[in-house]
Each structure stands twice: as C-alpha cells, then as structure tokens.
Coordinates of N, CA and C in Angstrom, one line a residue:
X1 N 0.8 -1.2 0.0 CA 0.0 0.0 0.0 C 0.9 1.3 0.0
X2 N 0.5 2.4 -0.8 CA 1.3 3.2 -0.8 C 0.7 4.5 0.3
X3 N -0.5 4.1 1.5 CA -0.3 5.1 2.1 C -0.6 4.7 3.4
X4 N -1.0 5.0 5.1 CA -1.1 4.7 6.3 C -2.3 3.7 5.9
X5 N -3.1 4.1 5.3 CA -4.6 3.0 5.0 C -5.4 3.8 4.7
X6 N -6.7 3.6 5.0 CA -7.4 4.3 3.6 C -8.9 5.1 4.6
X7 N -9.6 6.2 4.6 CA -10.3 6.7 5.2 C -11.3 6.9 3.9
X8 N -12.4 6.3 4.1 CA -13.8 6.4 3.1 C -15.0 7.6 3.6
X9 N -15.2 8.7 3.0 CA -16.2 9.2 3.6 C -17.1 9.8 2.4
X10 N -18.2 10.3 2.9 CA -18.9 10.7 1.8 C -20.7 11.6 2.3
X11 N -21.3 12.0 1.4 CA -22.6 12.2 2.3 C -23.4 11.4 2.8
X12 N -24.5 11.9 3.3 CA -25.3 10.7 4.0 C -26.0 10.0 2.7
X13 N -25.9 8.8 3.0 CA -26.8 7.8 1.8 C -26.2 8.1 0.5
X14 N -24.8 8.0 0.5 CA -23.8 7.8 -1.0 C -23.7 6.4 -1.1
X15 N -23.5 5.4 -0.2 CA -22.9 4.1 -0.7 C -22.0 3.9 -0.4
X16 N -21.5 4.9 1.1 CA -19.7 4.7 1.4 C -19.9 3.6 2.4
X17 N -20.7 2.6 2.7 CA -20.9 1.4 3.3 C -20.7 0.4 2.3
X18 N -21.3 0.2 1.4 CA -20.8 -0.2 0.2 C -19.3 -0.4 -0.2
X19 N -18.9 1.0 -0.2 CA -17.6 1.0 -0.6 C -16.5 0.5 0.4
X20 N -16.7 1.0 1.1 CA -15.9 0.5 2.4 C -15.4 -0.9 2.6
X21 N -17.0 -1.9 2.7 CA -16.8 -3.7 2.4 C -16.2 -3.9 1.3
X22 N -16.3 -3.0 0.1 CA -15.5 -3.7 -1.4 C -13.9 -3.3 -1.2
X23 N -13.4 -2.4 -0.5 CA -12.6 -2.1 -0.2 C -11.8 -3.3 0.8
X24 N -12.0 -3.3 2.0 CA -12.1 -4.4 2.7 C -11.6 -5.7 2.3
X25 N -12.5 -6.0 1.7 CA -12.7 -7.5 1.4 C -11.4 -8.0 -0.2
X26 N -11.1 -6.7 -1.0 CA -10.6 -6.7 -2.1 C -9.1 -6.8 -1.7
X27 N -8.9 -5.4 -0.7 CA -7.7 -4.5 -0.6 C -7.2 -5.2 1.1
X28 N -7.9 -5.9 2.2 CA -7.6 -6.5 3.4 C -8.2 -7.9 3.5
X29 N -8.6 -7.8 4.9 CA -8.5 -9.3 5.2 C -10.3 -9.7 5.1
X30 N -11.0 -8.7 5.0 CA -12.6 -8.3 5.4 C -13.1 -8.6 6.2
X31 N -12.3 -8.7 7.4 CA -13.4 -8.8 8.5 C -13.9 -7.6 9.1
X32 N -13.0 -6.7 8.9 CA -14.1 -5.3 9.8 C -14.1 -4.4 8.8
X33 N -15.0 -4.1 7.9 CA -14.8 -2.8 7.1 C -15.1 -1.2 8.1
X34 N -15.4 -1.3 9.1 CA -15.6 0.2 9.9 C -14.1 0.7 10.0
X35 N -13.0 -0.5 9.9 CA -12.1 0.1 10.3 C -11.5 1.2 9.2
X36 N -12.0 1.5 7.9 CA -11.9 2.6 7.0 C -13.0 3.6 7.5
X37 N -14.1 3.7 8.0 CA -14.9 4.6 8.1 C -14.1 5.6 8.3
X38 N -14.7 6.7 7.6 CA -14.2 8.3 7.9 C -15.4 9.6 7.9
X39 N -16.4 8.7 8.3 CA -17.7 9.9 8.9 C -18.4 10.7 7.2
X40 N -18.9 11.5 7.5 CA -19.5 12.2 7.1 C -19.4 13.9 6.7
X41 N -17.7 14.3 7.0 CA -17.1 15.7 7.5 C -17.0 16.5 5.8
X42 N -17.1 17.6 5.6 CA -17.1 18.3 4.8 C -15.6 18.5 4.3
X43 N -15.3 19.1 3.1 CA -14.0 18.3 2.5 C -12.8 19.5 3.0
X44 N -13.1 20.6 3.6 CA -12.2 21.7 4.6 C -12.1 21.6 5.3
X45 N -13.0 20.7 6.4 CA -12.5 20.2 8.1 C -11.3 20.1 8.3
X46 N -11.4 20.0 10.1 CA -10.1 19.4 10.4 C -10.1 18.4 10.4
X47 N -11.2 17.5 10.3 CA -10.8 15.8 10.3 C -10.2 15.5 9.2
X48 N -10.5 16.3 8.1 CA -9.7 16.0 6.7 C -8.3 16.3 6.5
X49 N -8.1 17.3 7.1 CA -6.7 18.1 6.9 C -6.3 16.6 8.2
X50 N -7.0 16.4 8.6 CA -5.6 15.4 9.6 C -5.6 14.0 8.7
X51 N -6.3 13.3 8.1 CA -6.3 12.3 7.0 C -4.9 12.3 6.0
X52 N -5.4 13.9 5.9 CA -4.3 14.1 4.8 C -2.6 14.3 5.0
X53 N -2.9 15.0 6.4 CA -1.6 14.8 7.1 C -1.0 13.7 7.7
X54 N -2.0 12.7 8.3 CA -1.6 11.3 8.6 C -1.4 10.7 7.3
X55 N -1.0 11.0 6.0 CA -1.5 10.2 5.0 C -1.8 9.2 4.7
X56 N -3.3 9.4 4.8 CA -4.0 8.8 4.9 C -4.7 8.5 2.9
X57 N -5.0 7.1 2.6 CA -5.5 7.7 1.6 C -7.2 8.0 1.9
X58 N -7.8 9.1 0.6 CA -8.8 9.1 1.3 C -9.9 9.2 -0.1
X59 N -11.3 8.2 0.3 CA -12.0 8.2 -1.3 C -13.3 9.0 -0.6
X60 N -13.7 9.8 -1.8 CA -15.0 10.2 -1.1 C -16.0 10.0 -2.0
X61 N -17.1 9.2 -1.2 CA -18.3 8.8 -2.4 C -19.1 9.4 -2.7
X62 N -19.9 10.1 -3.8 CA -21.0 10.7 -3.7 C -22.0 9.5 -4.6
X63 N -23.6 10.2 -4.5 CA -24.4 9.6 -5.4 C -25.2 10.5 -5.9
X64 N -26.1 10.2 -7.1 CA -26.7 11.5 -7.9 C -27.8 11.7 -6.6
X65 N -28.0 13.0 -7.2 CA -28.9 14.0 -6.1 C -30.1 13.1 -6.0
X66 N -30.9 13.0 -7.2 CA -32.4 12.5 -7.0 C -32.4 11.1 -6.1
X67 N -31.9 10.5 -6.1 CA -31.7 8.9 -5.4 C -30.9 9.3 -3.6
X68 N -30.5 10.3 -3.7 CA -29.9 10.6 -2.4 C -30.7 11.2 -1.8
X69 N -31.6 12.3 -2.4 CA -32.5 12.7 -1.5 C -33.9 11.5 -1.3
X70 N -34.2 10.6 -2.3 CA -35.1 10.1 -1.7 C -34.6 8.7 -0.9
X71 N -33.3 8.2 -0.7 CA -32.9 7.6 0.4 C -33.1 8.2 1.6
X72 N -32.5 9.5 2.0 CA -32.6 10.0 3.4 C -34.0 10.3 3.6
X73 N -34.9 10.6 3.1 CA -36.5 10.5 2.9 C -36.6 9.0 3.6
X74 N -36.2 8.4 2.9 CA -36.7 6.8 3.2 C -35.9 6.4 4.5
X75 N -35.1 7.2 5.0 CA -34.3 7.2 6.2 C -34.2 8.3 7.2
X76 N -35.6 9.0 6.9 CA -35.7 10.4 7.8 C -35.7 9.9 8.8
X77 N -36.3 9.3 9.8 CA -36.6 9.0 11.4 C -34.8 9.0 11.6
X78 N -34.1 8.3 11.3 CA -33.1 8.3 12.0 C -32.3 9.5 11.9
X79 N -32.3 10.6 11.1 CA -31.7 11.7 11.4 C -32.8 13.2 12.2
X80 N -33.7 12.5 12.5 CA -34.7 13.5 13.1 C -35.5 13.9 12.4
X81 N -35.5 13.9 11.0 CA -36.3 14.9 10.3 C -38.0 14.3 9.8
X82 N -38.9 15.1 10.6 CA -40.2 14.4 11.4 C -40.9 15.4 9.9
X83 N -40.9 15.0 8.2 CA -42.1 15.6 7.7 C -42.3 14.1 6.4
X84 N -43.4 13.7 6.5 CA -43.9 12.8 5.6 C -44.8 13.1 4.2
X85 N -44.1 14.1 3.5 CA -44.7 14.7 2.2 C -43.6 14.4 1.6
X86 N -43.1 13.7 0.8 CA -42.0 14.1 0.0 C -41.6 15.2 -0.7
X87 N -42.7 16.0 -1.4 CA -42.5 17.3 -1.7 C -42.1 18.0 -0.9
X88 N -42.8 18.0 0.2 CA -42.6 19.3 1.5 C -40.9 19.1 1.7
X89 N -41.0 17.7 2.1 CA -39.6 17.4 2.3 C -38.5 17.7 1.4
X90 N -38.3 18.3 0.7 CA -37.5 18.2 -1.0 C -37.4 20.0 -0.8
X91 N -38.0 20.5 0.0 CA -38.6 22.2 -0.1 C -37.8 22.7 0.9
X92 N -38.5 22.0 2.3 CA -38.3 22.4 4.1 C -37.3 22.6 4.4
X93 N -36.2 23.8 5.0 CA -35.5 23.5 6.0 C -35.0 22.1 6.6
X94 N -34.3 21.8 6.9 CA -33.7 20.8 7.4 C -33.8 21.3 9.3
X95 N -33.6 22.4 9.6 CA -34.1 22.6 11.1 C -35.1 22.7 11.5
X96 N -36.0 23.3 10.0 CA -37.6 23.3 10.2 C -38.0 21.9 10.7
X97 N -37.5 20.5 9.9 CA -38.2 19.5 9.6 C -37.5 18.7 11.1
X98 N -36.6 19.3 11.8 CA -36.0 18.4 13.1 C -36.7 18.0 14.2
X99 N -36.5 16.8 14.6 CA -37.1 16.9 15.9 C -36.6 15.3 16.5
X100 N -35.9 15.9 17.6 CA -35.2 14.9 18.1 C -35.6 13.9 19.4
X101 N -37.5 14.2 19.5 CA -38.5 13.2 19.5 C -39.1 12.1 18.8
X102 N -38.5 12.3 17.6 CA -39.0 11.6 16.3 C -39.0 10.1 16.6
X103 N -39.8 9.3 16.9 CA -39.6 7.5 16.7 C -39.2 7.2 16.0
X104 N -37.6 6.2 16.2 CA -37.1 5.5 15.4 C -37.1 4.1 15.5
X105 N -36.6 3.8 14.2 CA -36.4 2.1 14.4 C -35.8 1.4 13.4
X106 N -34.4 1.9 12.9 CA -33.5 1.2 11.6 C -32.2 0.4 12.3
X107 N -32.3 -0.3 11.2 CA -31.1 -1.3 11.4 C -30.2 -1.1 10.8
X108 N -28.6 -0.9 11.9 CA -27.4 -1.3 11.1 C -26.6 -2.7 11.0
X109 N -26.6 -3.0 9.6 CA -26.0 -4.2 9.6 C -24.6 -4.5 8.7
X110 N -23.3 -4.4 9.7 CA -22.4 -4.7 8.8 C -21.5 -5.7 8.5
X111 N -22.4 -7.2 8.1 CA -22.3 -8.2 8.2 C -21.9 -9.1 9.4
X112 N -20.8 -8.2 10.1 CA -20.8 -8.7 11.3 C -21.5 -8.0 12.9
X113 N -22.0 -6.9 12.6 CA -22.6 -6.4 13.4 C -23.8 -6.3 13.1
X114 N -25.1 -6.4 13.9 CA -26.3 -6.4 13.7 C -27.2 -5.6 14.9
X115 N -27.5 -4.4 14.1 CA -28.0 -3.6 15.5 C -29.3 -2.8 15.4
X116 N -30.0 -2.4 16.1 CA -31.2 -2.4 16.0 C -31.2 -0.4 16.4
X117 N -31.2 0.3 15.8 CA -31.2 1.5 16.9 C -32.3 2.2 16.7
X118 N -32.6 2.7 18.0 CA -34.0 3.6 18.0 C -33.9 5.2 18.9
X119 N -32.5 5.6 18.3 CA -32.6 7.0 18.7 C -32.2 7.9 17.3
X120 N -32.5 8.9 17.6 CA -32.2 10.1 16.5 C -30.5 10.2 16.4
X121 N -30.1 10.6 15.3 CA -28.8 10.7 15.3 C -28.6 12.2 14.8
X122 N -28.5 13.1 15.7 CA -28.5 14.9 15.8 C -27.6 15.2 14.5
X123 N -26.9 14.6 13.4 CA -25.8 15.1 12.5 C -26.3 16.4 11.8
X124 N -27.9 16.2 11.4 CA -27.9 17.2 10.3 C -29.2 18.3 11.0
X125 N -29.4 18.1 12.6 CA -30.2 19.3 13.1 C -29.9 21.1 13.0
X126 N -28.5 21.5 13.0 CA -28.4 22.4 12.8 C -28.5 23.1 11.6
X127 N -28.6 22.3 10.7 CA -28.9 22.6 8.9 C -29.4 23.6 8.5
X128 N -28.8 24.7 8.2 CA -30.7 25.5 7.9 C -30.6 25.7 6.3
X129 N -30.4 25.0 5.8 CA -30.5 24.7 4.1 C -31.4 23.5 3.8
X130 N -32.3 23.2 3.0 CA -32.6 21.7 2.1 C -31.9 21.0 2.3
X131 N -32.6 19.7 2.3 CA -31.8 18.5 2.0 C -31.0 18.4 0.7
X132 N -31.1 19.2 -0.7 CA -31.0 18.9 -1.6 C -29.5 19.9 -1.7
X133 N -29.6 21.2 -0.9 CA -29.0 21.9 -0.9 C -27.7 21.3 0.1
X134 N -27.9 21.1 1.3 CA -27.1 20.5 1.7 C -26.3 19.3 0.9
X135 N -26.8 18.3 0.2 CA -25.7 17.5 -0.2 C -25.1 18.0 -1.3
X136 N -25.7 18.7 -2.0 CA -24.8 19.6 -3.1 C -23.8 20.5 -2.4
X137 N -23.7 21.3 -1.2 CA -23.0 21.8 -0.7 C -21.9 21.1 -0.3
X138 N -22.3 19.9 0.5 CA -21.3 18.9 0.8 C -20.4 18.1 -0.3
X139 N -21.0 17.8 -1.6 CA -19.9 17.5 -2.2 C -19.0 18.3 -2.9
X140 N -19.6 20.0 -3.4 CA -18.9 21.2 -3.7 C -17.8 21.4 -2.4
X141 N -17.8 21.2 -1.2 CA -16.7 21.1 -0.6 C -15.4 20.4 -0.8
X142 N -15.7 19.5 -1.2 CA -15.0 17.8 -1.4 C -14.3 18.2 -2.9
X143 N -14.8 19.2 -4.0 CA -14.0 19.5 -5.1 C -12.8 19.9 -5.4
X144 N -12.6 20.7 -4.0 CA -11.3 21.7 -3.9 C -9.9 20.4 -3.6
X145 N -10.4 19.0 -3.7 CA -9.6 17.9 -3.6 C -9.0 17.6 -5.0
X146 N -9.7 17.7 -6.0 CA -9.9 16.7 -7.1 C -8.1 17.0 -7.6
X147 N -7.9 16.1 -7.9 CA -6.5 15.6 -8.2 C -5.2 16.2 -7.1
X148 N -5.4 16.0 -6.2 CA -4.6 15.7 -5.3 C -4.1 14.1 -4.8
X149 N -3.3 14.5 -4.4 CA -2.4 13.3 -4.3 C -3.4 12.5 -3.3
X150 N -3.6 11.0 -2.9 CA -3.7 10.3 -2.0 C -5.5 10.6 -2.1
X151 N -6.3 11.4 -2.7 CA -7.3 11.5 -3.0 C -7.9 11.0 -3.9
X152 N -9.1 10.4 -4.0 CA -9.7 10.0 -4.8 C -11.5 9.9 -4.9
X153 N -12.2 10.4 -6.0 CA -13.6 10.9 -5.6 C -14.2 9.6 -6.7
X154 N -15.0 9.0 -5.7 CA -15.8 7.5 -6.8 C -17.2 8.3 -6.5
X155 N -18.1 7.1 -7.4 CA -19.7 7.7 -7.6 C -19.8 6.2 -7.2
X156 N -21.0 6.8 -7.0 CA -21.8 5.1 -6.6 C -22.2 4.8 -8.0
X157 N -22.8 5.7 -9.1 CA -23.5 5.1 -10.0 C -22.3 3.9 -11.1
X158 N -20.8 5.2 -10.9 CA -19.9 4.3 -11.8 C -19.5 2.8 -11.3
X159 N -19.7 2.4 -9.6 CA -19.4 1.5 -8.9 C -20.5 0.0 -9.4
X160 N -21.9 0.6 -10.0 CA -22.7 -0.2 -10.5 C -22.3 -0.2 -11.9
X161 N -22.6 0.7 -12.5 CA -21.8 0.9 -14.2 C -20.8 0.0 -14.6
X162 N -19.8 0.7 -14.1 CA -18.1 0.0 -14.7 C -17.7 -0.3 -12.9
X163 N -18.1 -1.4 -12.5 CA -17.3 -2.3 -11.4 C -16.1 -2.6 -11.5
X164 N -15.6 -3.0 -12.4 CA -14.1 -3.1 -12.6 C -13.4 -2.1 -13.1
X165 N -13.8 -1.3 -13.7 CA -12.7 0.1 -14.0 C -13.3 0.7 -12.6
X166 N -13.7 1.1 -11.8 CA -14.2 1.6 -11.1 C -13.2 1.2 -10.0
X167 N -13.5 -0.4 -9.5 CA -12.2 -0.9 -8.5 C -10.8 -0.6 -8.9
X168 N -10.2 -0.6 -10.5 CA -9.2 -0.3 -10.7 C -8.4 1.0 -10.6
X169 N -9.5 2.1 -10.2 CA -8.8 3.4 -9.9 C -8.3 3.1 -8.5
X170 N -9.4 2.6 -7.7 CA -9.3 2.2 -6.3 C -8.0 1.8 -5.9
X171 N -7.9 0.2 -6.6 CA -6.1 -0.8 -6.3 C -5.1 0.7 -6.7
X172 N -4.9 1.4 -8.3 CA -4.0 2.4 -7.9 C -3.7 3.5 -7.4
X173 N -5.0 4.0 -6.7 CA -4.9 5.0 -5.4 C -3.9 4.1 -4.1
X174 N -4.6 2.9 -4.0 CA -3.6 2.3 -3.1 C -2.7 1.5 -3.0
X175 N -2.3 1.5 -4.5 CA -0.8 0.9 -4.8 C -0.9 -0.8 -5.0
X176 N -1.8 -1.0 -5.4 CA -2.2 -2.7 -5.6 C -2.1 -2.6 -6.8
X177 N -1.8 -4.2 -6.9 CA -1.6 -4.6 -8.9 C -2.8 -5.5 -8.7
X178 N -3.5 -5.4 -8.3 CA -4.7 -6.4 -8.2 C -5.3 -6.0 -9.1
X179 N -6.2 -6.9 -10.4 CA -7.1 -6.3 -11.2 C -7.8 -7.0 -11.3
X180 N -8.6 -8.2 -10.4 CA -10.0 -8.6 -10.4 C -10.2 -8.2 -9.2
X181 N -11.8 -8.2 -9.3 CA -12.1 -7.7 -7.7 C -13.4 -8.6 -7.8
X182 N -13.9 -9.0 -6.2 CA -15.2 -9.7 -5.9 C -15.9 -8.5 -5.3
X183 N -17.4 -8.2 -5.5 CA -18.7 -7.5 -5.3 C -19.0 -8.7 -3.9
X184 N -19.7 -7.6 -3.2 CA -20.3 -7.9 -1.4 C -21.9 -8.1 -2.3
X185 N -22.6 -9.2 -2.2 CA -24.2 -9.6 -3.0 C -25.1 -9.4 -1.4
X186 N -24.6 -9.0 0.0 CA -25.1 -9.3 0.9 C -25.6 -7.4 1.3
X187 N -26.3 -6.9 2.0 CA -26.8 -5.8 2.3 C -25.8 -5.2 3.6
X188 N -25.1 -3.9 3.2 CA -25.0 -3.3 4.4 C -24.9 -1.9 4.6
X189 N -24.6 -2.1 5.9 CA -24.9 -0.3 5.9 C -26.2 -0.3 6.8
X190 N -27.4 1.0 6.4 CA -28.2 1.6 7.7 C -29.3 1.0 6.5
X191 N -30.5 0.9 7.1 CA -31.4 0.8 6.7 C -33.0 0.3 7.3
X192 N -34.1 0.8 7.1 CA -35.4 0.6 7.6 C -35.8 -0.6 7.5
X193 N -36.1 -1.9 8.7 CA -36.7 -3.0 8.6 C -37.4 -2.8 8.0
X194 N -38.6 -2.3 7.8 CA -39.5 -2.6 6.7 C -39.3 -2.7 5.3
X195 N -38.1 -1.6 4.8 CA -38.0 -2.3 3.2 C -36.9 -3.9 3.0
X196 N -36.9 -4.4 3.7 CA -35.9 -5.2 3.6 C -36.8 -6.1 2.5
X197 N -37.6 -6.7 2.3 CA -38.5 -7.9 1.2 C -38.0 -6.8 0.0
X198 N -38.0 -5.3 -0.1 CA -38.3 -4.6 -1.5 C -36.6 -4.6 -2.0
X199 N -36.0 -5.0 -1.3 CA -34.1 -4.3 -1.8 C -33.6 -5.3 -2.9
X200 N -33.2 -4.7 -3.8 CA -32.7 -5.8 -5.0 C -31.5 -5.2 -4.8
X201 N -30.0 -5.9 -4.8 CA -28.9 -5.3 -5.1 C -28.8 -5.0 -6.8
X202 N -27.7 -3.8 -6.5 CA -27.5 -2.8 -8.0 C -27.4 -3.6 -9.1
X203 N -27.3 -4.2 -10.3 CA -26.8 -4.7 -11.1 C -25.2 -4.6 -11.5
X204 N -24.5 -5.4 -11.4 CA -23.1 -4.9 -11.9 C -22.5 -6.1 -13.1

C-alpha cells in the first residue's frame, strides 16, 4: 500500500458502506470494514486536513442528487427529520423539519454487526438549508480535492456501471496490482426494517 490506510467518507446515503466492504474484502482481510470509516465531514474540516496529514488515503463517495434525496427520505426517522410529504420534504429546511423526539427504528447491519437503533442521530439538526442543498454543498466542498495526491472521488452510479474500471482506480490509489475484484451480494450499511423484502442489489 502506498499510504497509512485508507479513510472512506462521503454524504449521507452515497454508498460509502458499500464502498468501504468492497474495499475491505478486495484490498484486506474483510473482517471489519468500519475500520476505514471516515464519517461524514465536509471536504475543509479538520478531520480531513488530519487524514491528509496522517497520510491517509482518502476516497469520497458521492451519489446522484435525485436517489440521495429520496434515500434520506426513506431514512428520515433516524436523522430527526419528522415531515412525511416528499414534496414538502424536497422544499423544508432541514431545522424546520427536526425533531429529536421523532420515533425511530433502523437497522445497522455490517455483516458482522447487527443492530437495532432507536434514537435520532443529531448530525444534520443544525442545517438551515434543504436537504437537496445540503448534499450539493457537501460535495462542492469535497471539489477543492480533485486531483490531489492520496485522493480520490468515486460515484456510486460508476461503482454499479463500470465495477471493474471503477475498482481499478481504487487498487492504484492504493498501490495494488490487483485487477479482479469480488462485489459484497449481501446488504450493508443503515437501513429501515420494513423495506428489507423490496431491496434488489444494483446490477453490476
């Protein structure tokens, strides 16, 4: 590997759980993919500037807007956001729509962890922008990276698209000659008991 290891982050509901296990399982041994997690932090932070200073390598995922905003919709309870119109929701404030009474009840499951949580997770209460505006803002952060060293920006759509050119930017970000890679067919990451019967994995 040509750097300390590798830090995945991205917005909410990109597919950096996803990425993380293909990572993992391709590029280590895959028993813990958390051990890449790198949160959710905007691309100026200081959590970033220390990534980059620990050199760390670091991939950040995004996904197209329309599919992002209607995942965190489909995953409002767990970040507070208490409005059930999808329109309204697509419009509202993000502090308008908070409320950190909201009943929850999603599952994280990352193959080897299995967990049930039923509280609000406060990340995006102080928001006073859209949801739509927010994740556009968050990845316009993440730009001022693009071709820097030890950086690297994947899409989720190209990760379903081109799976193998897609992994192979990945191996030479991290200094691997590896050029087949195996896809995770199993579900992970956050997600609402109830759609579990509807989830078809992406096509690749």
């Amino acid at each position: 590997m040509n750097h300390r290891g590798v830090r995945v982050v991205g917005h909410l509901r990109s597919g950096s759980h996803w990425a993380m296990r293909l990572i993992d399982v391709n590029f280590y041994d895959g028993r813990d993919y958390l051990r890449h997690y790198g949160g959710h932090p905007f691309g100026g932070s200081a959590r970033v500037r220390g990534y980059f200073d620990q050199r760390y390598a670091v991939i950040y995922m995004q996904r197209n807007l329309e599919d992002t905003v209607r995942s965190i919709y489909e995953l409002r309870s767990r970040f507070g956001l208490d409005e059930d119109d999808f329109e309204q929701f697509k419009r509202r404030r993000i502090c308008d729509m908070y409320s950190k009474d909201i009943p929850v009840d999603v599952i994280r499951d990352t193959l080897t962890l299995y967990q049930r949580i039923r509280h609000v997770d406060g990340l995006l209460q102080s928001r006073s922008e859209t949801v739509p505006e927010y994740i556009n803002t968050h990845i316009a952060s993440w730009m001022a990276h693009e071709g820097r060293r030890g950086f690297l920006g994947l899409k989720y759509e190209d990760l379903v698209n081109d799976f193998r050119g897609t992994m192979l930017g990945v191996a030479g970000l991290l200094g691997s000659n590896r050029t087949e890679f195996v896809d995770e067919p199993q579900r992970v990451g956050w997600r609402d008991p109830r759609d579990n019967a509807n989830w078809r994995k992406p096509p690749i």
